[in-house]
mmCIF file of C-alpha atoms in Angstrom:
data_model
loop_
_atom_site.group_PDB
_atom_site.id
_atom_site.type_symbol
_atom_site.label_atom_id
_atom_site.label_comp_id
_atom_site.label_asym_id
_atom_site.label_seq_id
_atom_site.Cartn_x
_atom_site.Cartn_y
_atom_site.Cartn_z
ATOM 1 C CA UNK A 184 -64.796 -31.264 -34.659
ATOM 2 C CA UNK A 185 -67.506 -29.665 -36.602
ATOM 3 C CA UNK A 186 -71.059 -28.745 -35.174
ATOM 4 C CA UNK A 187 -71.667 -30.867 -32.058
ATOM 5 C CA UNK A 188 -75.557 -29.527 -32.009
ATOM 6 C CA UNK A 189 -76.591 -30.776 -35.062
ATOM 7 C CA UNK A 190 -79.531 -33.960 -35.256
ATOM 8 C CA UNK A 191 -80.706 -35.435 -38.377
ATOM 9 C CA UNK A 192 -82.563 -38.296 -37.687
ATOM 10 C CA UNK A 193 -85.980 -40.200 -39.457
ATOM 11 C CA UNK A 194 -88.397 -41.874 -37.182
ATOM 12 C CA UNK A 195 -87.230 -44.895 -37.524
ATOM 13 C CA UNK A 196 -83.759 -44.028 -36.230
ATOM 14 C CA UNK A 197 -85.205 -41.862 -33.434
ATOM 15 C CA UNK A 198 -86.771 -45.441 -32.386
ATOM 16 C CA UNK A 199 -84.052 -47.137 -32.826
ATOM 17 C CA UNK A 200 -82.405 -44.643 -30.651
ATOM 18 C CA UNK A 201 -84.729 -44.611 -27.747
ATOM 19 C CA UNK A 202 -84.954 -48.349 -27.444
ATOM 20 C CA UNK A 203 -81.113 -48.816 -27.482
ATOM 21 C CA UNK A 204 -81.263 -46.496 -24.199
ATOM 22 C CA UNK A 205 -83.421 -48.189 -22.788
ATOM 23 C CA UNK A 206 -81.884 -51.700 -23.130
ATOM 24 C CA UNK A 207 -78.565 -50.281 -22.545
ATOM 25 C CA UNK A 208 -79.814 -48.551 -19.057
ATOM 26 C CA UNK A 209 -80.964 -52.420 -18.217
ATOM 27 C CA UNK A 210 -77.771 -53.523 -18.947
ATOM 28 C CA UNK A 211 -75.392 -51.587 -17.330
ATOM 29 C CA UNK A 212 -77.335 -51.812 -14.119
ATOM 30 C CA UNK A 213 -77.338 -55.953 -14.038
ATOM 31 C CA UNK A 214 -74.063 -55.989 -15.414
ATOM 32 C CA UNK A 215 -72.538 -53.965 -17.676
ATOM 33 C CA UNK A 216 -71.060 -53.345 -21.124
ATOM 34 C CA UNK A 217 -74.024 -51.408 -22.370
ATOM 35 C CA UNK A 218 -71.681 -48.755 -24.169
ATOM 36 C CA UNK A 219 -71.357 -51.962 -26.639
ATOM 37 C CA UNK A 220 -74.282 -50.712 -27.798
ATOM 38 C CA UNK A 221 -74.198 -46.728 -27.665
ATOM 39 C CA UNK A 222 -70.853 -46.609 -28.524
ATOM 40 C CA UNK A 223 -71.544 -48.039 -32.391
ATOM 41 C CA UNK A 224 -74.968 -46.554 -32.224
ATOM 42 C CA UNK A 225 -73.339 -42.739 -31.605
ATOM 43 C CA UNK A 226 -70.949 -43.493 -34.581
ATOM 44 C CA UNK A 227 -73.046 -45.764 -37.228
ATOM 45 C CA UNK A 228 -76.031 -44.461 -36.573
ATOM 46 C CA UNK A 229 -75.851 -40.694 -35.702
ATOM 47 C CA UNK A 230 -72.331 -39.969 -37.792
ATOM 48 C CA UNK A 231 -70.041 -39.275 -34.890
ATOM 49 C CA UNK A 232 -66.217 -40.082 -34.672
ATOM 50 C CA UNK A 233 -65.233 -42.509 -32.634
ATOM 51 C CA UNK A 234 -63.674 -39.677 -29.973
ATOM 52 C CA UNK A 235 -66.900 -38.164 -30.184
ATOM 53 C CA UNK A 236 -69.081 -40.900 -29.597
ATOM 54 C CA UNK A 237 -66.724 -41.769 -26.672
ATOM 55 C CA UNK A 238 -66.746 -38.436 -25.262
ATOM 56 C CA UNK A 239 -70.504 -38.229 -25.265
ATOM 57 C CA UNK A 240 -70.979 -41.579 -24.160
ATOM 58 C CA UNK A 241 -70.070 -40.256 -21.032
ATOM 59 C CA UNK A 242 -73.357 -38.233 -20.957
ATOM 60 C CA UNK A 243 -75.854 -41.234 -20.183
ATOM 61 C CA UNK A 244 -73.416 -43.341 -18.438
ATOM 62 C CA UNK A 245 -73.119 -40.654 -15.483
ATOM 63 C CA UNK A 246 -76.772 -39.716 -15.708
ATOM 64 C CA UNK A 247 -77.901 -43.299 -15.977
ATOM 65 C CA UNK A 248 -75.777 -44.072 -13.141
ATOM 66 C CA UNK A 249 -77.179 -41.667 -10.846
ATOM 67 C CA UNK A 250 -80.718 -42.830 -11.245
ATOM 68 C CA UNK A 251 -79.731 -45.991 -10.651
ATOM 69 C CA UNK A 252 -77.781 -45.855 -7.169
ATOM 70 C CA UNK A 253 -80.885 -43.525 -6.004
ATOM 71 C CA UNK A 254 -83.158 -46.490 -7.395
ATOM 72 C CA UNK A 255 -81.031 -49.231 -5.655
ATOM 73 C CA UNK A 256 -80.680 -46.892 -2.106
ATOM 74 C CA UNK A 257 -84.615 -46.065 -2.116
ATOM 75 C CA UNK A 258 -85.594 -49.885 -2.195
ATOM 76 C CA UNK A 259 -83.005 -51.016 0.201
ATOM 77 C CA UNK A 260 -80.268 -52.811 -2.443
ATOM 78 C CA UNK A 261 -77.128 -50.362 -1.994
ATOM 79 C CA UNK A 262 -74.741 -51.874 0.338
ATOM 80 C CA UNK A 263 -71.789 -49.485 0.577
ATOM 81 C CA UNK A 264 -69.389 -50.925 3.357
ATOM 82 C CA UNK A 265 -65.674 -50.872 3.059
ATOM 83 C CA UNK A 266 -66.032 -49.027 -0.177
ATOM 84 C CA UNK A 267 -64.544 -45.576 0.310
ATOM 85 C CA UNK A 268 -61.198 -46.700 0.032
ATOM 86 C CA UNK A 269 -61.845 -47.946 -3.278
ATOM 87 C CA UNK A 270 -62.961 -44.221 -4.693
ATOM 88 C CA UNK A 271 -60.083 -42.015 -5.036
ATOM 89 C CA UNK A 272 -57.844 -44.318 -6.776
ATOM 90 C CA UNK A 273 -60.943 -45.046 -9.109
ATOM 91 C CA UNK A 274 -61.170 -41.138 -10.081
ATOM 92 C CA UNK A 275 -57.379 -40.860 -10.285
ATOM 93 C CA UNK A 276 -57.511 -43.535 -12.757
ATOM 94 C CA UNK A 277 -60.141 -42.248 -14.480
ATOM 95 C CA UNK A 278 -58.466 -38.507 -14.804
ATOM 96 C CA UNK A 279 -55.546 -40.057 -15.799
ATOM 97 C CA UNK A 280 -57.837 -42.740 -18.427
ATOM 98 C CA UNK A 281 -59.284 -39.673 -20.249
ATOM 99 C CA UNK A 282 -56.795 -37.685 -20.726
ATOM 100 C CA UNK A 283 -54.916 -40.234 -23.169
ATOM 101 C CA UNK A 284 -58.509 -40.906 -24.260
ATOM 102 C CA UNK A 285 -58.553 -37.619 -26.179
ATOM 103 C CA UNK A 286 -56.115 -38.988 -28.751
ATOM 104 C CA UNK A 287 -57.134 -42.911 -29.059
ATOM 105 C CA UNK A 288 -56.329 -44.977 -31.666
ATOM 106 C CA UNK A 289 -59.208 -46.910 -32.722
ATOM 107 C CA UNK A 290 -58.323 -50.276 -34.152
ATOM 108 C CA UNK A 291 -55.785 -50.694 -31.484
ATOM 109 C CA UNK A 292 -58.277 -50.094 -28.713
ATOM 110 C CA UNK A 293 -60.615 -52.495 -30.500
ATOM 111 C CA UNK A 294 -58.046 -55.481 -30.094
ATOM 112 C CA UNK A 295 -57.144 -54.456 -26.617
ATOM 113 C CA UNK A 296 -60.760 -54.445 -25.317
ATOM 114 C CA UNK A 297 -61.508 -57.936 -27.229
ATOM 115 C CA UNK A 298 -58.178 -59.254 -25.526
ATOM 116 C CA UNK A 299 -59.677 -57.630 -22.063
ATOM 117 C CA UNK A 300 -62.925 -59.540 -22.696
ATOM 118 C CA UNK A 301 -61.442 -63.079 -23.333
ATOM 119 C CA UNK A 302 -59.297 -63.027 -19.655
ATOM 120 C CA UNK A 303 -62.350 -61.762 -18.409
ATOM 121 C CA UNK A 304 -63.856 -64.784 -19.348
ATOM 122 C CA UNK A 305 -61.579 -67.110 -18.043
ATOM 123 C CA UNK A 306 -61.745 -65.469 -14.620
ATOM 124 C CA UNK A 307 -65.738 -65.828 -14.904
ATOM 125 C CA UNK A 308 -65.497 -69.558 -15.448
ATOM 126 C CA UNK A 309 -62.599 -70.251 -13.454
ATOM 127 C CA UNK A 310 -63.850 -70.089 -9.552
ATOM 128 C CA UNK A 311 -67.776 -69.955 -10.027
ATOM 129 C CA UNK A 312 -68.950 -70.234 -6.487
ATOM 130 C CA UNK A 313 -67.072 -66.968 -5.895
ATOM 131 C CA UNK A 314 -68.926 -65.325 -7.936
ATOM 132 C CA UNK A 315 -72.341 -66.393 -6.471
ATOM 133 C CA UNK A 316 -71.773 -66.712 -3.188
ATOM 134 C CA UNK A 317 -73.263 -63.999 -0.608
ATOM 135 C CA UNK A 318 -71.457 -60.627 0.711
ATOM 136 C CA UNK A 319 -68.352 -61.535 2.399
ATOM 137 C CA UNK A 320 -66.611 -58.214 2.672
ATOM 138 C CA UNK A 321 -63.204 -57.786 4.877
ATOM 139 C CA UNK A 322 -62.840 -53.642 4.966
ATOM 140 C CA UNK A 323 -58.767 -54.610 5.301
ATOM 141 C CA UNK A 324 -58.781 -56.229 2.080
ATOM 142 C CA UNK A 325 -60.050 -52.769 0.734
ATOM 143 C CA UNK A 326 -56.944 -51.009 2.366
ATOM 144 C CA UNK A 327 -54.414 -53.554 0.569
ATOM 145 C CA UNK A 328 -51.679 -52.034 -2.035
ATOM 146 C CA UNK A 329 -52.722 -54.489 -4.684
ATOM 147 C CA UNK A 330 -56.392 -53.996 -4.267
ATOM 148 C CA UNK A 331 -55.664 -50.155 -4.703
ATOM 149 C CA UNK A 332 -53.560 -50.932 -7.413
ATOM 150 C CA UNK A 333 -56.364 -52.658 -9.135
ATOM 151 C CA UNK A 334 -58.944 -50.256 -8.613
ATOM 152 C CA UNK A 335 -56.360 -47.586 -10.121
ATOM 153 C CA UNK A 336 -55.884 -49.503 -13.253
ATOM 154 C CA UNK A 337 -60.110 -49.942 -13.705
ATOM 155 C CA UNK A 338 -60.518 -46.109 -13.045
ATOM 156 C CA UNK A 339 -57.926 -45.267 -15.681
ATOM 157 C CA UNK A 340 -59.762 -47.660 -18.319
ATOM 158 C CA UNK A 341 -63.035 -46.542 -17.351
ATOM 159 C CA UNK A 342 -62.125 -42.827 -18.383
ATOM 160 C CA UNK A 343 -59.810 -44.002 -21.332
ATOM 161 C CA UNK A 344 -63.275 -46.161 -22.605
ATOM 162 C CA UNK A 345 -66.591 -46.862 -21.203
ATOM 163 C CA UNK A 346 -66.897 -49.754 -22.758
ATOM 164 C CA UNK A 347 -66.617 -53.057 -20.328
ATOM 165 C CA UNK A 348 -65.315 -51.236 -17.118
ATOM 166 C CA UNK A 349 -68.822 -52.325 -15.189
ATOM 167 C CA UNK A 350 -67.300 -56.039 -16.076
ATOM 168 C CA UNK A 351 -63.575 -55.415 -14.732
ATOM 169 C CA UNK A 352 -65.201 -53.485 -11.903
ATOM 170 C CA UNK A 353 -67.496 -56.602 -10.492
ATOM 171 C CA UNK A 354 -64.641 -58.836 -11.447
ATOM 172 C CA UNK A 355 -62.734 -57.046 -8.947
ATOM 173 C CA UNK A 356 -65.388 -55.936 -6.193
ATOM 174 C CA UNK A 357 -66.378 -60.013 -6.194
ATOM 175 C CA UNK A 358 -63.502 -61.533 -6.686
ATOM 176 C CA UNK A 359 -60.371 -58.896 -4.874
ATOM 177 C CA UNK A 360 -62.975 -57.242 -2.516
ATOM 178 C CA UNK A 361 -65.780 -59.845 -2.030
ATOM 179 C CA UNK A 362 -68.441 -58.400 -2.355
ATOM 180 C CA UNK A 363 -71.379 -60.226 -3.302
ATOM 181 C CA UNK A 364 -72.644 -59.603 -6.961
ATOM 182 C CA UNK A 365 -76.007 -57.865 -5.535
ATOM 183 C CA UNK A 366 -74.041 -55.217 -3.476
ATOM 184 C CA UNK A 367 -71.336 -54.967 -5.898
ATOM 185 C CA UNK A 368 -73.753 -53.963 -8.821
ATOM 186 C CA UNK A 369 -74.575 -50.769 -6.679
ATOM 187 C CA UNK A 370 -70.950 -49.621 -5.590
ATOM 188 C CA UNK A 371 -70.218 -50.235 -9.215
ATOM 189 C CA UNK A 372 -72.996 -48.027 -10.489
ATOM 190 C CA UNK A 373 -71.419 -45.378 -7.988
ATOM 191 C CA UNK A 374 -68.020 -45.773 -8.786
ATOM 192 C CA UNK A 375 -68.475 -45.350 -12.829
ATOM 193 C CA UNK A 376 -70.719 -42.259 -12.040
ATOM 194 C CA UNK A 377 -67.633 -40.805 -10.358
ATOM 195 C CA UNK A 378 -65.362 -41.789 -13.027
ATOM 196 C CA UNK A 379 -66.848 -40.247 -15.516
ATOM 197 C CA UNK A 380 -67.809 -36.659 -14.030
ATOM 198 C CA UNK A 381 -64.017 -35.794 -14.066
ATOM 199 C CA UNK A 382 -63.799 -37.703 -17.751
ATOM 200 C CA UNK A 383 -66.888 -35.722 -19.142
ATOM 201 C CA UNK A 384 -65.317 -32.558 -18.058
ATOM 202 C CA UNK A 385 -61.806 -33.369 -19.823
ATOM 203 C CA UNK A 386 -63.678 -34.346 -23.097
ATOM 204 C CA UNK A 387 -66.060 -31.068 -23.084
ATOM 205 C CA UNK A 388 -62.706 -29.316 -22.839
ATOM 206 C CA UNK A 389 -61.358 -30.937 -25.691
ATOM 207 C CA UNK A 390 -64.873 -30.311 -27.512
ATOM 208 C CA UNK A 391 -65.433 -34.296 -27.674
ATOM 209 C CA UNK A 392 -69.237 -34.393 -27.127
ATOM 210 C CA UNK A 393 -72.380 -34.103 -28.694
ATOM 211 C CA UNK A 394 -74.519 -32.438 -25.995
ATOM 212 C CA UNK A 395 -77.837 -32.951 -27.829
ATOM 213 C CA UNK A 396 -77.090 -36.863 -28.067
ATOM 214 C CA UNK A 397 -75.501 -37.276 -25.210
ATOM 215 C CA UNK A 398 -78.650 -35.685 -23.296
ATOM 216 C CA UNK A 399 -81.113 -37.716 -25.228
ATOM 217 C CA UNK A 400 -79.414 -40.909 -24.525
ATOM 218 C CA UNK A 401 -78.764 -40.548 -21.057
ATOM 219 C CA UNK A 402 -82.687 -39.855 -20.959
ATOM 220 C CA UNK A 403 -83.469 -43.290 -22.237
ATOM 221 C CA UNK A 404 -80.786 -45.195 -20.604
ATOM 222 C CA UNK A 405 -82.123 -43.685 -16.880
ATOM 223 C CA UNK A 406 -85.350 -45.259 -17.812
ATOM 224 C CA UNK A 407 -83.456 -48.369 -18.154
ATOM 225 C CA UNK A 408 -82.005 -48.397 -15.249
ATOM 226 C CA UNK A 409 -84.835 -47.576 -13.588
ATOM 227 C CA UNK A 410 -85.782 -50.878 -15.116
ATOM 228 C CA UNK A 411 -82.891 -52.619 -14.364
ATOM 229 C CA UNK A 412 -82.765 -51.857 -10.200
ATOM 230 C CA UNK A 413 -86.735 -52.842 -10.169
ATOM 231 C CA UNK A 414 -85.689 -56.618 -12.169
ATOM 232 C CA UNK A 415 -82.753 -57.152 -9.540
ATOM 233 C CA UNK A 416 -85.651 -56.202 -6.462
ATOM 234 C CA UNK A 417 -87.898 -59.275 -7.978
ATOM 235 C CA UNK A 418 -85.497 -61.790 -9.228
ATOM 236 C CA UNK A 419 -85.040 -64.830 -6.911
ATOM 237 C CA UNK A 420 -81.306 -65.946 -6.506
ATOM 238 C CA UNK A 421 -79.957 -62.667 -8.416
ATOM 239 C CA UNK A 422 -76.342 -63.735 -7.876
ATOM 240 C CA UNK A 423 -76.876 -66.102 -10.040
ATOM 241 C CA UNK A 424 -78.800 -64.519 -12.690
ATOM 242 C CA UNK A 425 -76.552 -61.559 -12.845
ATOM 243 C CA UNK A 426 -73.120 -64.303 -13.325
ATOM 244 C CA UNK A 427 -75.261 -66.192 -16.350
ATOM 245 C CA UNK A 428 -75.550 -62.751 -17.683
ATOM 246 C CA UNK A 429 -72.122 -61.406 -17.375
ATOM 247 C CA UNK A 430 -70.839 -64.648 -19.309
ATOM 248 C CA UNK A 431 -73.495 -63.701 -22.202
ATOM 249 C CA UNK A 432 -72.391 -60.122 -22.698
ATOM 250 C CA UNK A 433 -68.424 -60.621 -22.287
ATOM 251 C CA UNK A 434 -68.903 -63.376 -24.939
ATOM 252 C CA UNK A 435 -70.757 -61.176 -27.487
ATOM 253 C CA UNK A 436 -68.266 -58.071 -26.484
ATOM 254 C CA UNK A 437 -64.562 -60.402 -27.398
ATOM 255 C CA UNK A 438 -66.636 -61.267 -30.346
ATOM 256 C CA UNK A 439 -67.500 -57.404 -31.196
ATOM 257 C CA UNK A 440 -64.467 -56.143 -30.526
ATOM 258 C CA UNK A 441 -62.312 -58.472 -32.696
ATOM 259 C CA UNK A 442 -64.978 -59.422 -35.590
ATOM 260 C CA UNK A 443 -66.190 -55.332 -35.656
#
């Protein structure tokens, strides 16, 4: 893999850098998706293969993660209930996800994410009061077969690719679980911090990250979510706001992923 140590970046690029963080920490605490961002930036940007750059990804999405569930519990926003049933088939998945991660095809995962994002449009726009409407949670739901089933199959994309799995994970906490999007932003910032401690262990072992990147970006993207949790505490009617913004990014992520 080469020297995973190594920086060589001009000022310009080192701003380019840090701002990316930021935005991306903003984004993956509304919504998700941010790795839409890091992902190209790690390989067009910093010269990383696109195992590396998904390896190391991992870095700032845990990190960033962290912060923000801390930020969401200390002002009162993290609404847990019903969720620990949801968590161990999330980590299985994501075991499971990264270990067939360490060998991805590229152009093929490219198609199947832009595929992903188009259903995952369809099932924004096809029941929108569901999407907006306040926490309705039924902890039995949680306990069903098929809503384990589901939250198997996100955990095992989330550590096969960052990229999108805040999306499928809302889709599913609002629309499986119901959870309202407010309380499901926080269990989803949990959930992909726990997906991808087992994944960033696999891909260290299979010398798949760039420490010195993946440190500096998961510095810039905590300040963004940091950001992010204080925009959801002041936003009137964030169920809304966060649905208008979830259309935006799964619109410019088909259009990523199949264009390039």
């Amino acid at each position: 893999m080469g020297d995973l140590t190594t920086v060589d970046l001009d000022l310009m690029q080192w701003v380019l850098f840090a701002v990316a963080g930021i935005i991306t920490g903003v984004i993956n605490t509304l919504a998700g998706s941010g790795s839409l961002i890091t992902l190209p930036l790690f390989i067009f940007l910093c010269g990383l293969s696109a195992p590396v750059a998904n390896g190391t990804n991992r870095i700032g999405a845990l990190i960033q993660n962290v912060v923000g569930v801390y930020s969401l519990r200390k002002t009162g926003q993290l609404e847990m209930k019903g969720s620990v049933w949801l968590l161990v088939p999330i980590v299985i998945g994501g075991i499971a996800g990264a270990l067939v991660a360490t060998d991805l095809n590229e152009e093929a995962m490219n198609y199947t994410l832009g595929g992903l994002m188009v259903f995952m449009l369809f099932v924004l726009l096809l029941d929108t009061k569901r999407w907006i409407r306040e926490s309705a949670v039924d902890e039995k739901r949680n306990k069903r077969p098929v809503t384990l089933l589901i939250f198997l199959a996100i955990g095992f994309y989330g550590g096969f690719i960052q990229a999108g799995v805040g999306i499928f994970l809302l889709a599913a906490l609002v629309l499986s679980a119901h959870y309202s999007l407010v309380a499901a932003n926080g269990i989803k910032l949990l959930v992909v911090g726990l997906i991808n401690i087992p994944s960033l262990i696999i891909f260290l072992y299979y010398d798949q990250v760039h420490i010195v990147f993946g440190l500096l970006m998961a510095l810039f993207q905590a300040i963004g979510a940091v950001i992010g949790v204080k925009v959801i505490a002041k936003i009137p009617n964030a169920n809304v706001w966060i649905y208008r913004l979830l259309i935006v990014i799964v619109v410019i992520s088909a259009v990523k992923f199949f264009v390039g």
